Amino acid sequence: MNFELDETQEMIRDSVRSFVAGRVSQPAMKWNEGHGDAREALCELAGLGLLGVLVSEKAGGAGLDVLTLAISLAELARGDAGLAAMVAHHNAVALGHLLAAGYDNKPQLQRFAQGDALLCRAASEGSDHLDGATITTTATKQADGAWSLKGHKRLVPLGNLASHSIVTAMTEAGPIALLVDLDAAGVTRTLSDTLVGLRTCDLADLTFEAVAVPEANFLGDAAAVASRVAALARITTAAIALGVTRAALAAGVTYSLERKQFGKPIARFQPIQWQTADSATELEAAELLTWRAAWQLSTSGATAHSVEKAAIFALESAQKVADRALQMHGGYGYTVDFPVERHFRDAATLRILADGPDVQRVAIAKGLATGANGVR
Amino acid sequence: MEFALTEIQQMVLETARSFADNELLPNAAATDKTGTFPAAAVKTLAELGFLGVAVDEKWGGAGFDNLSYAIAMEEISRGCASTGVIMSVNNSLVCDPIKKFGDDFQKKRWLTPLAQGRRLGCFALSEPGSGSDAAGMRTTAILDGDDYVINGTKNWITSGKEADVCILIAHSDPSERHRGISAFIVDRQESPYGIGKVEDKLGIKGSSTTSLVFDNVRVPAVNRLGAEGMGFKVAMSTLDGGRIGIAAQALGIARIAFEEALAYSRERSAFGKIIGDFGAIREMLADMATEIDAARLLIWRAAVGKDRGENFGKHSAMAKLYASEMSARVCHKALQIHGGYGYVKEYNAERHVRDARITEIYEGTSEIQRLVIARATQVAFDTSQS
């Protein structure tokens, strides 16, 4: 048992921290208000090796583990959770799927891993997406061996910026995944609805109208990699939530030390101290659960639903901590002049990613019902 | 970062669990009902080295680390919460301060028999009129020749009836507050003191809780633990460690409550299906499992911090606060899952609710833990003080 970062993890955390201080903290407010986008920041993150974290060095990536990715994302999310969401999607969900599917086109993999091109994954269709059997997007094998893809995908992160998307589709034999060039004929990208939070994150709806996908881009059975991709999505969402939680805690405590009422800083009043203690404790627990699950995913594989436990705890404590921090700010917390309202919105939005805590509770409960010892 | 247990830690876990399964769980309800001290269990704890888990072998202990101690405490308390607190007090509140502040004479004379379980210890800080505000204590220890003369009453002393070695905190200089406090090892055979009221409690009924009455009790000056005036520091540092033990006790209680509720939810049917398959029960069970894991990691974080010689006070306060409140929530839900059966003594659910409740109170109330955590957190952000 050891809770210290190793040298590589510490080095990467520090480099992300200084990147956030220099290149994210200031523009984050503007990105969130829709002025300019974070494209340039994404390019610079590629330079730090953060767009191919899980890809082996041989294939042009950083060759690091899930835990190191989670640590980086938590740090990045302290500056901007929407930016972190894009980085998480590219690394864990999209590249994570590609790696799990055994994709071996080295030059293409290298382009994604080095950030020369961004990759997204389009799975959700806006209704019934928790029920994998009801994918309405279809892929039909053509005479020349290529696939013809038809359907509509909603709220795809990086949908506008990515060059390619992994798309899940139904065939007669079951759900498959295809790697689709988003500049191909028949693809339409539409800017998605604006979300309440994570506004820096690029989102698009993707429509595929008889899009021809070469046979070489067939990624196999989508169900076979679903649990690995879901685990990566959940653990990275939890990591982003940690960053939001830490940012919100810092905002609340810093404000409470400055703001005076009745002749003393409000930080000296017990109701404020109580909330501070609860927030600090919940953050600590959320971090430990997240690091442990990420460590398990990096080594032997997650056990006893540790990923779902981390996600539930991290997502729900982010919202509680952000809510307390906003409340500590009084009326100022409700204005865009302070970053706490953004943390509050980001926390609320994170809860709907990666299926959300309610679905994860069902996963844990199902494991318990089948005799898994859920707690030891 | 890595989250694996060592072979020794794994062995401690398995030893403790099998003892709990075989000897504690079958007797826990009777121990609660009769309110009798679990003497046989405490004897076995001694044989297993669990009364001095983190004491060096040189001084008669098992020589394991504090993480092993936390692991053992969880398993033992899962078996019997009363046995858990007796173990926690002897390890954390008695052996630990002698190990940290005692001289070799004191270690040889008291630490060794305490760690071996040949003697049993208690810790006397609180008084009828002072608990969280420890410096408000009234008990005095006035130097007279080669002895200190002790006068006063201590309250809420776990194992007060059975223990024969007492770590006593008292004012050696009543004109000062914190700085006038000293710590002593009071040997009941050498310096007989009185046992006052034996409390009738809501839970942990197998452990005694008494007051100790000191009426001109003479204690040799060589029994003073640490320098004169250092007693408040001894007490606070001891409680930092004690919180790990009580947090682990709370966790063990939550575990057994959860396990029994899960089993009940798979047996009981309503509306034609097993109640464990209803969304409402599933949600409770999933939350219980999640919070149990969170508490364990906070406890292990604090224990590893202690093993590494870090300043672990904030982490042990977090572990104690979270684990105790978690345990109360989990036991409450576990009782609820049992419905009416949860409210009767035919099942154990009501006992777990009663046992868990104390963990939010003793060795620093939740309010004190929040104060400790808030101060540490605020200081970290306070640029005006750096």
PDB file of C-alpha atoms in Angstrom, chain A residues 246-342:
ATOM      1  CA  ARG A 246     -10.604  20.361  -5.991  1.00  0.00           C
ATOM      2  CA  ALA A 247     -11.161  23.601  -7.883  1.00  0.00           C
ATOM      3  CA  ALA A 248     -14.495  24.182  -6.148  1.00  0.00           C
ATOM      4  CA  LEU A 249     -13.061  23.422  -2.704  1.00  0.00           C
ATOM      5  CA  ALA A 250     -10.196  25.833  -3.342  1.00  0.00           C
ATOM      6  CA  ALA A 251     -12.589  28.533  -4.549  1.00  0.00           C
ATOM      7  CA  GLY A 252     -14.826  28.145  -1.504  1.00  0.00           C
ATOM      8  CA  VAL A 253     -12.055  28.083   1.086  1.00  0.00           C
ATOM      9  CA  THR A 254     -10.147  30.959  -0.485  1.00  0.00           C
ATOM     10  CA  TYR A 255     -13.279  33.094  -0.597  1.00  0.00           C
ATOM     11  CA  SER A 256     -14.248  32.205   2.979  1.00  0.00           C
ATOM     12  CA  LEU A 257     -10.851  33.359   4.216  1.00  0.00           C
ATOM     13  CA  GLU A 258     -11.260  36.753   2.512  1.00  0.00           C
ATOM     14  CA  ARG A 259     -14.906  37.511   3.056  1.00  0.00           C
ATOM     15  CA  LYS A 260     -15.688  39.154   6.391  1.00  0.00           C
ATOM     16  CA  GLN A 261     -18.980  39.289   8.263  1.00  0.00           C
ATOM     17  CA  PHE A 262     -19.589  40.385  11.856  1.00  0.00           C
ATOM     18  CA  GLY A 263     -15.956  41.481  12.021  1.00  0.00           C
ATOM     19  CA  LYS A 264     -14.223  38.233  11.104  1.00  0.00           C
ATOM     20  CA  PRO A 265     -13.566  36.063   8.084  1.00  0.00           C
ATOM     21  CA  ILE A 266     -16.518  33.743   7.504  1.00  0.00           C
ATOM     22  CA  ALA A 267     -13.988  30.873   7.540  1.00  0.00           C
ATOM     23  CA  ARG A 268     -13.987  31.279  11.329  1.00  0.00           C
ATOM     24  CA  PHE A 269     -17.671  30.431  11.659  1.00  0.00           C
ATOM     25  CA  GLN A 270     -18.469  26.819  12.404  1.00  0.00           C
ATOM     26  CA  PRO A 271     -21.107  26.310   9.698  1.00  0.00           C
ATOM     27  CA  ILE A 272     -18.479  27.269   7.105  1.00  0.00           C
ATOM     28  CA  GLN A 273     -15.860  25.115   8.827  1.00  0.00           C
ATOM     29  CA  TRP A 274     -18.242  22.147   8.862  1.00  0.00           C
ATOM     30  CA  GLN A 275     -18.852  22.429   5.133  1.00  0.00           C
ATOM     31  CA  THR A 276     -15.129  22.818   4.500  1.00  0.00           C
ATOM     32  CA  ALA A 277     -14.376  19.662   6.506  1.00  0.00           C
ATOM     33  CA  ASP A 278     -17.045  17.641   4.727  1.00  0.00           C
ATOM     34  CA  SER A 279     -15.857  18.812   1.313  1.00  0.00           C
ATOM     35  CA  ALA A 280     -12.198  18.086   2.080  1.00  0.00           C
ATOM     36  CA  THR A 281     -13.062  14.623   3.416  1.00  0.00           C
ATOM     37  CA  GLU A 282     -15.255  13.729   0.449  1.00  0.00           C
ATOM     38  CA  LEU A 283     -12.566  14.887  -1.977  1.00  0.00           C
ATOM     39  CA  GLU A 284      -9.996  12.715  -0.225  1.00  0.00           C
ATOM     40  CA  ALA A 285     -12.259   9.665  -0.341  1.00  0.00           C
ATOM     41  CA  ALA A 286     -13.175  10.292  -3.988  1.00  0.00           C
ATOM     42  CA  GLU A 287      -9.498  10.542  -4.899  1.00  0.00           C
ATOM     43  CA  LEU A 288      -8.603   7.321  -3.114  1.00  0.00           C
ATOM     44  CA  LEU A 289     -11.462   5.406  -4.759  1.00  0.00           C
ATOM     45  CA  THR A 290     -10.537   6.789  -8.180  1.00  0.00           C
ATOM     46  CA  TRP A 291      -6.815   6.134  -7.891  1.00  0.00           C
ATOM     47  CA  ARG A 292      -7.427   2.629  -6.637  1.00  0.00           C
ATOM     48  CA  ALA A 293      -9.774   1.746  -9.509  1.00  0.00           C
ATOM     49  CA  ALA A 294      -7.402   3.347 -12.035  1.00  0.00           C
ATOM     50  CA  TRP A 295      -4.528   1.395 -10.526  1.00  0.00           C
ATOM     51  CA  GLN A 296      -6.529  -1.815 -10.840  1.00  0.00           C
ATOM     52  CA  LEU A 297      -7.378  -1.003 -14.469  1.00  0.00           C
ATOM     53  CA  SER A 298      -3.657  -0.428 -15.032  1.00  0.00           C
ATOM     54  CA  THR A 299      -2.638  -3.729 -13.502  1.00  0.00           C
ATOM     55  CA  SER A 300      -4.745  -6.799 -12.931  1.00  0.00           C
ATOM     56  CA  GLY A 301      -8.171  -5.420 -13.854  1.00  0.00           C
ATOM     57  CA  ALA A 302     -10.887  -3.855 -11.741  1.00  0.00           C
ATOM     58  CA  THR A 303     -12.560  -5.955  -9.071  1.00  0.00           C
ATOM     59  CA  ALA A 304     -15.773  -5.684  -7.056  1.00  0.00           C
ATOM     60  CA  HIS A 305     -17.014  -2.829  -9.223  1.00  0.00           C
ATOM     61  CA  SER A 306     -14.316  -0.509  -7.950  1.00  0.00           C
ATOM     62  CA  VAL A 307     -14.686   1.647 -11.088  1.00  0.00           C
ATOM     63  CA  GLU A 308     -18.393   2.171 -10.563  1.00  0.00           C
ATOM     64  CA  LYS A 309     -17.875   2.925  -6.878  1.00  0.00           C
ATOM     65  CA  ALA A 310     -15.257   5.535  -7.763  1.00  0.00           C
ATOM     66  CA  ALA A 311     -17.487   7.099 -10.387  1.00  0.00           C
ATOM     67  CA  ILE A 312     -20.559   7.306  -8.148  1.00  0.00           C
ATOM     68  CA  PHE A 313     -18.568   8.798  -5.321  1.00  0.00           C
ATOM     69  CA  ALA A 314     -16.513  11.233  -7.391  1.00  0.00           C
ATOM     70  CA  LEU A 315     -19.427  12.502  -9.486  1.00  0.00           C
ATOM     71  CA  GLU A 316     -21.778  12.973  -6.561  1.00  0.00           C
ATOM     72  CA  SER A 317     -19.214  14.547  -4.281  1.00  0.00           C
ATOM     73  CA  ALA A 318     -18.218  16.986  -7.046  1.00  0.00           C
ATOM     74  CA  GLN A 319     -21.754  18.255  -7.099  1.00  0.00           C
ATOM     75  CA  LYS A 320     -22.017  18.469  -3.312  1.00  0.00           C
ATOM     76  CA  VAL A 321     -18.672  20.234  -2.944  1.00  0.00           C
ATOM     77  CA  ALA A 322     -19.434  22.680  -5.759  1.00  0.00           C
ATOM     78  CA  ASP A 323     -22.832  23.411  -4.235  1.00  0.00           C
ATOM     79  CA  ARG A 324     -21.304  24.173  -0.829  1.00  0.00           C
ATOM     80  CA  ALA A 325     -18.626  26.335  -2.428  1.00  0.00           C
ATOM     81  CA  LEU A 326     -21.239  28.312  -4.330  1.00  0.00           C
ATOM     82  CA  GLN A 327     -23.252  28.790  -1.161  1.00  0.00           C
ATOM     83  CA  MET A 328     -20.169  30.053   0.702  1.00  0.00           C
ATOM     84  CA  HIS A 329     -19.867  32.781  -1.922  1.00  0.00           C
ATOM     85  CA  GLY A 330     -23.389  34.020  -1.201  1.00  0.00           C
ATOM     86  CA  GLY A 331     -24.774  36.150  -4.044  1.00  0.00           C
ATOM     87  CA  TYR A 332     -21.361  36.393  -5.684  1.00  0.00           C
ATOM     88  CA  GLY A 333     -21.417  32.647  -6.231  1.00  0.00           C
ATOM     89  CA  TYR A 334     -24.393  33.090  -8.497  1.00  0.00           C
ATOM     90  CA  THR A 335     -22.535  35.479 -10.822  1.00  0.00           C
ATOM     91  CA  VAL A 336     -20.122  34.690 -13.633  1.00  0.00           C
ATOM     92  CA  ASP A 337     -17.570  37.007 -11.999  1.00  0.00           C
ATOM     93  CA  PHE A 338     -16.410  34.075  -9.883  1.00  0.00           C
ATOM     94  CA  PRO A 339     -15.440  30.688 -11.326  1.00  0.00           C
ATOM     95  CA  VAL A 340     -17.502  28.768  -8.783  1.00  0.00           C
ATOM     96  CA  GLU A 341     -20.691  28.888 -10.867  1.00  0.00           C
ATOM     97  CA  ARG A 342     -18.783  27.161 -13.683  1.00  0.00           C
TER      98      ARG A 342
END
